[in-house]
PDB file of C-alpha atoms in Angstrom:
ATOM      1  CA  MET J   5      -0.041   0.046  -0.047  1.00 57.00           C
ATOM      2  CA  GLN J   6       1.496   3.472  -1.104  1.00 78.00           C
ATOM      3  CA  SER J   7      -0.580   5.846   0.820  1.00 87.00           C
ATOM      4  CA  THR J   8      -1.139   4.639   4.303  1.00 93.00           C
ATOM      5  CA  TYR J   9      -0.329   8.051   5.697  1.00 96.00           C
ATOM      6  CA  LEU J  10      -3.208   9.628   3.659  1.00 97.00           C
ATOM      7  CA  MET J  11      -5.718   6.882   4.492  1.00 96.00           C
ATOM      8  CA  GLU J  12      -4.910   7.378   8.051  1.00 97.00           C
ATOM      9  CA  ALA J  13      -5.369  11.253   7.796  1.00 98.00           C
ATOM     10  CA  LEU J  14      -8.882  10.769   6.104  1.00 98.00           C
ATOM     11  CA  ALA J  15     -10.118   8.165   8.674  1.00 97.00           C
ATOM     12  CA  SER J  16      -8.989  10.548  11.354  1.00 98.00           C
ATOM     13  CA  HIS J  17     -11.337  13.189  10.043  1.00 97.00           C
ATOM     14  CA  GLY J  18     -14.134  10.920   9.937  1.00 97.00           C
ATOM     15  CA  TYR J  19     -14.077   9.466   6.393  1.00 97.00           C
ATOM     16  CA  VAL J  20     -14.358   5.751   5.506  1.00 97.00           C
ATOM     17  CA  ALA J  21     -11.089   5.105   3.821  1.00 96.00           C
ATOM     18  CA  VAL J  22     -10.735   2.020   1.648  1.00 95.00           C
ATOM     19  CA  ALA J  23      -7.803   0.989  -0.363  1.00 89.00           C
ATOM     20  CA  PRO J  24      -8.503  -1.827  -2.803  1.00 85.00           C
ATOM     21  CA  ASP J  25      -5.729  -3.941  -4.183  1.00 78.00           C
ATOM     22  CA  HIS J  26      -5.338  -4.142  -8.013  1.00 64.00           C
ATOM     23  CA  PRO J  27      -3.946  -7.624  -8.861  1.00 68.00           C
ATOM     24  CA  GLY J  28      -1.407  -7.413 -11.618  1.00 59.00           C
ATOM     25  CA  ASP J  29      -0.753  -3.699 -10.925  1.00 60.00           C
ATOM     26  CA  THR J  30       0.890  -3.311  -7.661  1.00 60.00           C
ATOM     27  CA  MET J  31       4.498  -2.286  -6.778  1.00 60.00           C
ATOM     28  CA  VAL J  32       4.992  -6.001  -5.853  1.00 59.00           C
ATOM     29  CA  ASP J  33       3.604  -7.253  -9.110  1.00 54.00           C
ATOM     30  CA  ALA J  34       5.905  -4.919 -10.963  1.00 60.00           C
ATOM     31  CA  ALA J  35       8.892  -6.067  -9.039  1.00 55.00           C
ATOM     32  CA  LEU J  36       8.231  -9.603  -9.675  1.00 56.00           C
ATOM     33  CA  GLY J  37       7.245  -9.096 -13.393  1.00 63.00           C
ATOM     34  CA  HIS J  38       3.568 -10.114 -12.922  1.00 58.00           C
ATOM     35  CA  THR J  39       2.090  -7.070 -14.616  1.00 64.00           C
ATOM     36  CA  GLU J  40      -0.820  -6.841 -16.986  1.00 62.00           C
ATOM     37  CA  PRO J  41      -0.859  -4.883 -20.181  1.00 64.00           C
ATOM     38  CA  GLN J  42      -1.603  -1.136 -19.465  1.00 63.00           C
ATOM     39  CA  LEU J  43      -4.916  -0.897 -21.113  1.00 59.00           C
ATOM     40  CA  ASP J  44      -6.254  -3.898 -19.222  1.00 63.00           C
ATOM     41  CA  MET J  45      -5.094  -2.507 -16.041  1.00 70.00           C
ATOM     42  CA  ALA J  46      -6.658   0.870 -16.577  1.00 67.00           C
ATOM     43  CA  LEU J  47     -10.127  -0.843 -17.346  1.00 74.00           C
ATOM     44  CA  ASP J  48      -9.689  -3.384 -14.349  1.00 78.00           C
ATOM     45  CA  ARG J  49      -8.901  -0.544 -12.040  1.00 81.00           C
ATOM     46  CA  SER J  50     -12.341   1.238 -12.847  1.00 87.00           C
ATOM     47  CA  ARG J  51     -14.091  -1.977 -12.426  1.00 89.00           C
ATOM     48  CA  ASP J  52     -12.343  -2.590  -9.052  1.00 90.00           C
ATOM     49  CA  VAL J  53     -13.393   0.908  -7.899  1.00 92.00           C
ATOM     50  CA  SER J  54     -17.040   0.232  -8.732  1.00 93.00           C
ATOM     51  CA  ALA J  55     -16.872  -3.325  -7.273  1.00 93.00           C
ATOM     52  CA  VAL J  56     -15.595  -1.896  -3.916  1.00 94.00           C
ATOM     53  CA  LEU J  57     -18.456   0.843  -3.788  1.00 96.00           C
ATOM     54  CA  ASP J  58     -20.956  -2.025  -4.463  1.00 96.00           C
ATOM     55  CA  ALA J  59     -19.550  -4.073  -1.522  1.00 96.00           C
ATOM     56  CA  LEU J  60     -19.465  -1.082   0.873  1.00 96.00           C
ATOM     57  CA  THR J  61     -22.985  -0.101   0.267  1.00 96.00           C
ATOM     58  CA  ASP J  62     -24.371  -3.761   0.392  1.00 96.00           C
ATOM     59  CA  PRO J  63     -26.492  -4.081   3.596  1.00 96.00           C
ATOM     60  CA  SER J  64     -24.382  -7.253   4.336  1.00 97.00           C
ATOM     61  CA  CYS J  65     -21.338  -4.998   4.748  1.00 96.00           C
ATOM     62  CA  THR J  66     -20.461  -4.390   8.361  1.00 96.00           C
ATOM     63  CA  VAL J  67     -19.368  -0.828   7.831  1.00 95.00           C
ATOM     64  CA  GLN J  68     -22.406  -0.136   5.520  1.00 96.00           C
ATOM     65  CA  PRO J  69     -24.205   2.157   8.103  1.00 96.00           C
ATOM     66  CA  LEU J  70     -21.076   4.402   8.186  1.00 96.00           C
ATOM     67  CA  VAL J  71     -21.038   4.957   4.401  1.00 96.00           C
ATOM     68  CA  ARG J  72     -22.592   7.895   2.852  1.00 95.00           C
ATOM     69  CA  SER J  73     -23.292   7.025  -0.884  1.00 93.00           C
ATOM     70  CA  ASP J  74     -23.844  10.631  -1.685  1.00 94.00           C
ATOM     71  CA  GLN J  75     -20.449  11.661  -0.359  1.00 96.00           C
ATOM     72  CA  VAL J  76     -18.043   9.401  -2.380  1.00 98.00           C
ATOM     73  CA  ALA J  77     -14.622  10.505  -3.469  1.00 98.00           C
ATOM     74  CA  VAL J  78     -11.963   8.442  -5.561  1.00 97.00           C
ATOM     75  CA  LEU J  79      -8.376   9.025  -4.860  1.00 97.00           C
ATOM     76  CA  GLY J  80      -5.303   7.610  -6.765  1.00 95.00           C
ATOM     77  CA  PHE J  81      -1.734   7.929  -7.161  1.00 94.00           C
ATOM     78  CA  SER J  82       0.089   7.937 -10.545  1.00 92.00           C
ATOM     79  CA  PHE J  83      -1.650   5.334 -12.631  1.00 89.00           C
ATOM     80  CA  GLY J  84      -4.272   5.497 -10.038  1.00 91.00           C
ATOM     81  CA  GLY J  85      -4.727   9.158 -10.416  1.00 94.00           C
ATOM     82  CA  LEU J  86      -5.948   8.279 -13.896  1.00 93.00           C
ATOM     83  CA  THR J  87      -8.372   5.933 -12.541  1.00 93.00           C
ATOM     84  CA  SER J  88      -9.603   8.448  -9.996  1.00 95.00           C
ATOM     85  CA  VAL J  89     -10.070  11.258 -12.470  1.00 96.00           C
ATOM     86  CA  MET J  90     -12.142   9.074 -14.880  1.00 94.00           C
ATOM     87  CA  ALA J  91     -14.053   7.292 -12.206  1.00 94.00           C
ATOM     88  CA  SER J  92     -17.011   9.620 -12.694  1.00 94.00           C
ATOM     89  CA  ALA J  93     -16.860   9.676 -16.618  1.00 95.00           C
ATOM     90  CA  GLY J  94     -15.974   6.117 -17.483  1.00 93.00           C
ATOM     91  CA  LEU J  95     -13.599   4.617 -19.852  1.00 91.00           C
ATOM     92  CA  PRO J  96     -14.162   2.702 -23.197  1.00 90.00           C
ATOM     93  CA  GLY J  97     -16.135  -0.471 -22.157  1.00 89.00           C
ATOM     94  CA  VAL J  98     -16.431   0.703 -18.457  1.00 90.00           C
ATOM     95  CA  PRO J  99     -19.447   2.898 -17.560  1.00 92.00           C
ATOM     96  CA  ALA J 100     -19.132   5.774 -15.417  1.00 94.00           C
ATOM     97  CA  ASP J 101     -19.920   5.350 -11.666  1.00 95.00           C
ATOM     98  CA  PRO J 102     -22.535   7.913 -10.741  1.00 96.00           C
ATOM     99  CA  ARG J 103     -21.816   7.498  -7.180  1.00 97.00           C
ATOM    100  CA  VAL J 104     -18.484   9.373  -7.563  1.00 97.00           C
ATOM    101  CA  ARG J 105     -18.911  12.993  -6.448  1.00 98.00           C
ATOM    102  CA  ALA J 106     -15.292  14.047  -6.433  1.00 98.00           C
ATOM    103  CA  SER J 107     -11.832  12.929  -7.698  1.00 98.00           C
ATOM    104  CA  VAL J 108      -8.311  13.504  -6.369  1.00 98.00           C
ATOM    105  CA  GLY J 109      -5.128  12.636  -8.387  1.00 98.00           C
ATOM    106  CA  LEU J 110      -1.694  12.495  -6.871  1.00 98.00           C
ATOM    107  CA  ALA J 111       0.918  12.876  -9.494  1.00 98.00           C
ATOM    108  CA  PRO J 112      -1.779  11.680 -11.792  1.00 97.00           C
ATOM    109  CA  ALA J 113      -0.768  10.222 -15.061  1.00 96.00           C
ATOM    110  CA  ILE J 114      -3.557  11.547 -17.338  1.00 97.00           C
ATOM    111  CA  SER J 115      -1.353  12.935 -20.251  1.00 96.00           C
ATOM    112  CA  PRO J 116      -2.635   9.878 -22.521  1.00 94.00           C
ATOM    113  CA  LEU J 117      -6.257  10.725 -22.075  1.00 95.00           C
ATOM    114  CA  PRO J 118      -7.744  12.449 -25.147  1.00 96.00           C
ATOM    115  CA  ALA J 119      -9.071  15.938 -24.591  1.00 97.00           C
ATOM    116  CA  ASP J 120     -12.688  14.721 -25.148  1.00 97.00           C
ATOM    117  CA  MET J 121     -12.481  12.215 -22.234  1.00 96.00           C
ATOM    118  CA  LEU J 122     -11.157  14.827 -19.899  1.00 98.00           C
ATOM    119  CA  ALA J 123     -13.918  17.013 -20.923  1.00 98.00           C
ATOM    120  CA  ARG J 124     -16.694  14.457 -19.753  1.00 97.00           C
ATOM    121  CA  VAL J 125     -15.334  14.649 -16.086  1.00 98.00           C
ATOM    122  CA  ASP J 126     -18.058  16.636 -14.411  1.00 97.00           C
ATOM    123  CA  VAL J 127     -17.284  16.347 -10.718  1.00 98.00           C
ATOM    124  CA  PRO J 128     -15.046  18.568  -8.506  1.00 98.00           C
ATOM    125  CA  THR J 129     -11.358  17.603  -9.070  1.00 99.00           C
ATOM    126  CA  LEU J 130      -8.080  18.004  -7.167  1.00 98.00           C
ATOM    127  CA  LEU J 131      -4.836  17.390  -8.746  1.00 98.00           C
ATOM    128  CA  ILE J 132      -1.548  17.438  -6.702  1.00 98.00           C
ATOM    129  CA  GLY J 133       1.861  17.018  -8.246  1.00 98.00           C
ATOM    130  CA  GLY J 134       5.469  17.386  -7.633  1.00 98.00           C
ATOM    131  CA  GLY J 135       7.448  20.104  -9.309  1.00 97.00           C
ATOM    132  CA  ALA J 136      10.478  17.811  -9.652  1.00 97.00           C
ATOM    133  CA  ASP J 137       8.645  14.839 -10.858  1.00 98.00           C
ATOM    134  CA  PRO J 138      10.377  13.333 -14.027  1.00 97.00           C
ATOM    135  CA  ALA J 139       8.023  10.281 -14.295  1.00 96.00           C
ATOM    136  CA  VAL J 140       4.771  12.233 -14.352  1.00 98.00           C
ATOM    137  CA  PRO J 141       5.876  15.749 -15.065  1.00 98.00           C
ATOM    138  CA  VAL J 142       3.312  18.610 -14.103  1.00 98.00           C
ATOM    139  CA  ASP J 143       3.245  19.470 -17.854  1.00 95.00           C
ATOM    140  CA  PRO J 144       1.553  17.776 -19.686  1.00 95.00           C
ATOM    141  CA  ASN J 145      -0.390  16.087 -16.835  1.00 98.00           C
ATOM    142  CA  ILE J 146      -1.602  18.487 -14.229  1.00 98.00           C
ATOM    143  CA  ASP J 147      -1.231  21.607 -16.500  1.00 98.00           C
ATOM    144  CA  ARG J 148      -3.027  19.840 -19.323  1.00 98.00           C
ATOM    145  CA  GLY J 149      -5.821  18.504 -17.071  1.00 98.00           C
ATOM    146  CA  PHE J 150      -6.298  22.015 -15.591  1.00 98.00           C
ATOM    147  CA  GLY J 151      -6.976  23.368 -18.938  1.00 97.00           C
ATOM    148  CA  LEU J 152      -9.117  20.369 -20.411  1.00 98.00           C
ATOM    149  CA  LEU J 153     -11.259  19.562 -17.356  1.00 98.00           C
ATOM    150  CA  THR J 154     -13.857  21.810 -18.599  1.00 97.00           C
ATOM    151  CA  ALA J 155     -16.958  20.258 -17.041  1.00 98.00           C
ATOM    152  CA  SER J 156     -15.309  19.809 -13.651  1.00 97.00           C
ATOM    153  CA  HIS J 157     -16.301  22.555 -11.230  1.00 97.00           C
ATOM    154  CA  PRO J 158     -14.199  23.445  -9.440  1.00 97.00           C
ATOM    155  CA  VAL J 159     -10.649  22.176 -10.552  1.00 98.00           C
ATOM    156  CA  VAL J 160      -7.885  22.930  -8.096  1.00 97.00           C
ATOM    157  CA  THR J 161      -4.220  22.014  -8.561  1.00 97.00           C
ATOM    158  CA  ALA J 162      -1.364  22.106  -6.149  1.00 96.00           C
ATOM    159  CA  VAL J 163       2.283  21.734  -7.128  1.00 96.00           C
ATOM    160  CA  LEU J 164       4.689  21.113  -4.461  1.00 96.00           C
ATOM    161  CA  GLY J 165       8.099  22.521  -5.110  1.00 96.00           C
ATOM    162  CA  GLY J 166      10.968  20.094  -4.845  1.00 96.00           C
ATOM    163  CA  ALA J 167       8.689  16.874  -4.655  1.00 97.00           C
ATOM    164  CA  THR J 168       9.375  14.176  -6.856  1.00 97.00           C
ATOM    165  CA  HIS J 169       7.072  11.271  -8.202  1.00 96.00           C
ATOM    166  CA  ASN J 170       7.248   8.908  -5.126  1.00 96.00           C
ATOM    167  CA  SER J 171       7.287  11.877  -2.616  1.00 97.00           C
ATOM    168  CA  PHE J 172       3.461  10.931  -2.316  1.00 97.00           C
ATOM    169  CA  THR J 173       4.199   7.206  -1.342  1.00 95.00           C
ATOM    170  CA  GLU J 174       5.498   5.548   1.695  1.00 94.00           C
ATOM    171  CA  VAL J 175       8.789   4.511  -0.112  1.00 94.00           C
ATOM    172  CA  CYS J 176      10.963   6.393   2.361  1.00 93.00           C
ATOM    173  CA  ARG J 177       9.410   4.443   5.307  1.00 92.00           C
ATOM    174  CA  GLN J 178       9.640   1.216   3.394  1.00 89.00           C
ATOM    175  CA  TYR J 179      13.351   1.800   2.804  1.00 89.00           C
ATOM    176  CA  GLY J 180      13.840   1.591   6.475  1.00 88.00           C
ATOM    177  CA  LEU J 181      12.220  -1.732   6.490  1.00 86.00           C
ATOM    178  CA  LEU J 182      14.432  -3.407   4.069  1.00 87.00           C
ATOM    179  CA  GLY J 183      16.269  -5.377   6.844  1.00 83.00           C
ATOM    180  CA  THR J 184      13.118  -7.393   7.554  1.00 87.00           C
ATOM    181  CA  ALA J 185      13.491 -10.995   6.646  1.00 85.00           C
ATOM    182  CA  GLY J 186      11.568 -12.619   3.739  1.00 85.00           C
ATOM    183  CA  ILE J 187      11.531  -9.575   1.387  1.00 85.00           C
ATOM    184  CA  PRO J 188      11.892 -10.752  -2.165  1.00 83.00           C
ATOM    185  CA  THR J 189      15.165  -9.580  -3.672  1.00 84.00           C
ATOM    186  CA  ALA J 190      13.550  -7.977  -6.643  1.00 81.00           C
ATOM    187  CA  LEU J 191      11.194  -5.918  -4.446  1.00 80.00           C
ATOM    188  CA  ARG J 192      13.986  -4.885  -2.089  1.00 87.00           C
ATOM    189  CA  LEU J 193      16.032  -3.701  -5.017  1.00 88.00           C
ATOM    190  CA  ARG J 194      12.990  -1.801  -6.430  1.00 86.00           C
ATOM    191  CA  VAL J 195      12.415   0.003  -3.051  1.00 87.00           C
ATOM    192  CA  GLU J 196      16.066   0.916  -2.681  1.00 92.00           C
ATOM    193  CA  VAL J 197      16.295   2.437  -6.217  1.00 92.00           C
ATOM    194  CA  THR J 198      13.196   4.380  -5.798  1.00 91.00           C
ATOM    195  CA  ALA J 199      14.098   5.787  -2.198  1.00 94.00           C
ATOM    196  CA  ARG J 200      17.335   6.907  -3.542  1.00 95.00           C
ATOM    197  CA  ALA J 201      15.720   8.913  -6.015  1.00 94.00           C
ATOM    198  CA  THR J 202      13.031  10.285  -3.438  1.00 96.00           C
ATOM    199  CA  CYS J 203      14.178  10.495   0.204  1.00 95.00           C
ATOM    200  CA  TRP J 204      17.190  12.792   0.336  1.00 96.00           C
ATOM    201  CA  PRO J 205      18.097  16.177  -0.758  1.00 95.00           C
ATOM    202  CA  PRO J 206      17.663  17.903  -3.217  1.00 95.00           C
ATOM    203  CA  TYR J 207      14.066  16.601  -2.929  1.00 97.00           C
ATOM    204  CA  LEU J 208      11.407  17.699  -0.463  1.00 96.00           C
ATOM    205  CA  ASP J 209      11.438  15.559   2.463  1.00 94.00           C
ATOM    206  CA  SER J 210       8.606  12.937   2.610  1.00 95.00           C
ATOM    207  CA  THR J 211       7.233  14.077   5.860  1.00 95.00           C
ATOM    208  CA  THR J 212       6.571  17.440   4.747  1.00 95.00           C
ATOM    209  CA  ALA J 213       5.200  16.284   1.290  1.00 96.00           C
ATOM    210  CA  HIS J 214       2.938  13.975   3.201  1.00 97.00           C
ATOM    211  CA  LEU J 215       1.651  16.670   5.506  1.00 95.00           C
ATOM    212  CA  LEU J 216       0.846  19.094   2.639  1.00 95.00           C
ATOM    213  CA  THR J 217      -0.764  16.433   0.837  1.00 97.00           C
ATOM    214  CA  GLU J 218      -2.931  15.606   3.809  1.00 97.00           C
ATOM    215  CA  ARG J 219      -3.983  19.207   4.393  1.00 95.00           C
ATOM    216  CA  ALA J 220      -4.984  19.803   0.734  1.00 96.00           C
ATOM    217  CA  VAL J 221      -6.783  16.511   0.374  1.00 98.00           C
ATOM    218  CA  VAL J 222      -8.852  16.807   3.495  1.00 98.00           C
ATOM    219  CA  ALA J 223      -9.544  20.487   2.953  1.00 97.00           C
ATOM    220  CA  PHE J 224     -10.758  19.806  -0.624  1.00 98.00           C
ATOM    221  CA  LEU J 225     -13.034  16.763   0.392  1.00 98.00           C
ATOM    222  CA  ASP J 226     -14.502  18.686   3.408  1.00 98.00           C
ATOM    223  CA  TRP J 227     -15.210  21.449   1.118  1.00 98.00           C
ATOM    224  CA  ARG J 228     -16.739  19.482  -1.732  1.00 98.00           C
ATOM    225  CA  LEU J 229     -18.272  16.710   0.200  1.00 98.00           C
ATOM    226  CA  ARG J 230     -19.329  18.109   3.509  1.00 97.00           C
ATOM    227  CA  GLY J 231     -20.157  21.665   2.406  1.00 96.00           C
ATOM    228  CA  GLU J 232     -17.419  23.213   4.786  1.00 96.00           C
ATOM    229  CA  SER J 233     -16.998  26.456   2.650  1.00 93.00           C
ATOM    230  CA  ALA J 234     -14.227  27.734   4.930  1.00 93.00           C
ATOM    231  CA  ASP J 235     -11.941  25.114   3.587  1.00 94.00           C
ATOM    232  CA  ALA J 236     -12.159  26.584   0.130  1.00 94.00           C
ATOM    233  CA  ALA J 237     -10.225  29.594   1.387  1.00 92.00           C
ATOM    234  CA  PHE J 238      -7.471  27.287   2.482  1.00 91.00           C
ATOM    235  CA  LEU J 239      -7.170  26.171  -1.197  1.00 93.00           C
ATOM    236  CA  ALA J 240      -7.202  29.600  -2.734  1.00 89.00           C
ATOM    237  CA  PRO J 241      -4.139  30.678  -4.646  1.00 85.00           C
ATOM    238  CA  GLY J 242      -1.602  32.669  -2.628  1.00 80.00           C
ATOM    239  CA  THR J 243      -2.728  31.212   0.790  1.00 80.00           C
ATOM    240  CA  TRP J 244       0.373  29.025   1.375  1.00 79.00           C
ATOM    241  CA  GLY J 245       2.916  31.819   1.463  1.00 66.00           C
ATOM    242  CA  THR J 246       5.302  30.201   4.154  1.00 63.00           C
ATOM    243  CA  GLY J 247       7.466  27.053   4.238  1.00 71.00           C
ATOM    244  CA  PRO J 248       7.921  24.851   1.178  1.00 79.00           C
ATOM    245  CA  THR J 249       6.820  26.412  -2.173  1.00 89.00           C
ATOM    246  CA  VAL J 250       3.379  25.427  -3.055  1.00 92.00           C
ATOM    247  CA  THR J 251       1.760  26.617  -6.189  1.00 93.00           C
ATOM    248  CA  LEU J 252      -2.012  26.730  -6.037  1.00 94.00           C
ATOM    249  CA  ARG J 253      -4.464  27.245  -8.946  1.00 94.00           C
ATOM    250  CA  ALA J 254      -8.308  27.111  -8.849  1.00 95.00           C
ATOM    251  CA  ARG J 255     -10.997  27.530 -11.478  1.00 94.00           C
ATOM    252  CA  PRO J 256     -14.586  27.699 -10.192  1.00 92.00           C
TER     253      PRO J 256
END
């Protein structure tokens, strides 16, 4: 799991936070060479999201009484950011899920999406990226999305200066666990290589990146799902004037 810190932050603010596994498309799968073709993964991920929502809203689910089906957001990192952004609009062969009321993409890999597909997204969208991300650069992903998500109101983007692609993941904490017995060699190597490109200067330290991400995501969801309008001011351009550079943009 790549975003435990964010799941915990959301749960601490009263959200039911659920992280589905995506067989054939996890860090472990990639390290062991067990991945699926990308198009298949994109479609399967979208189906996974709807299957999870079906399960959570089923009367037999133990947490069903806690689930607000009118306050559903989908959040994803990297390729999962593509999944989250398109959950409300659908993909070829996979229908839109009308239960999704907001989308959040962390370093979202949305550059492959055609303009007409992005234009179908009609729920509030938050995109967060790293200014030093070589894998999923701000342009043409977040910058392009900001311009093409024309039916999404509002669209908010936040770019963290000095953050790289995996600044939004748990890789720095995972690096500290590499001495644990039983970790496959291929996975150990993948974590070590990724950590060395993430966890030390000149990149933004992961603790700060996580804190900024938590604050932005919780504020956005409180605003758009719970109607707490004061949180909109927290996400207004120019409001994060101290500490690490955060560039905010918003379109109503």
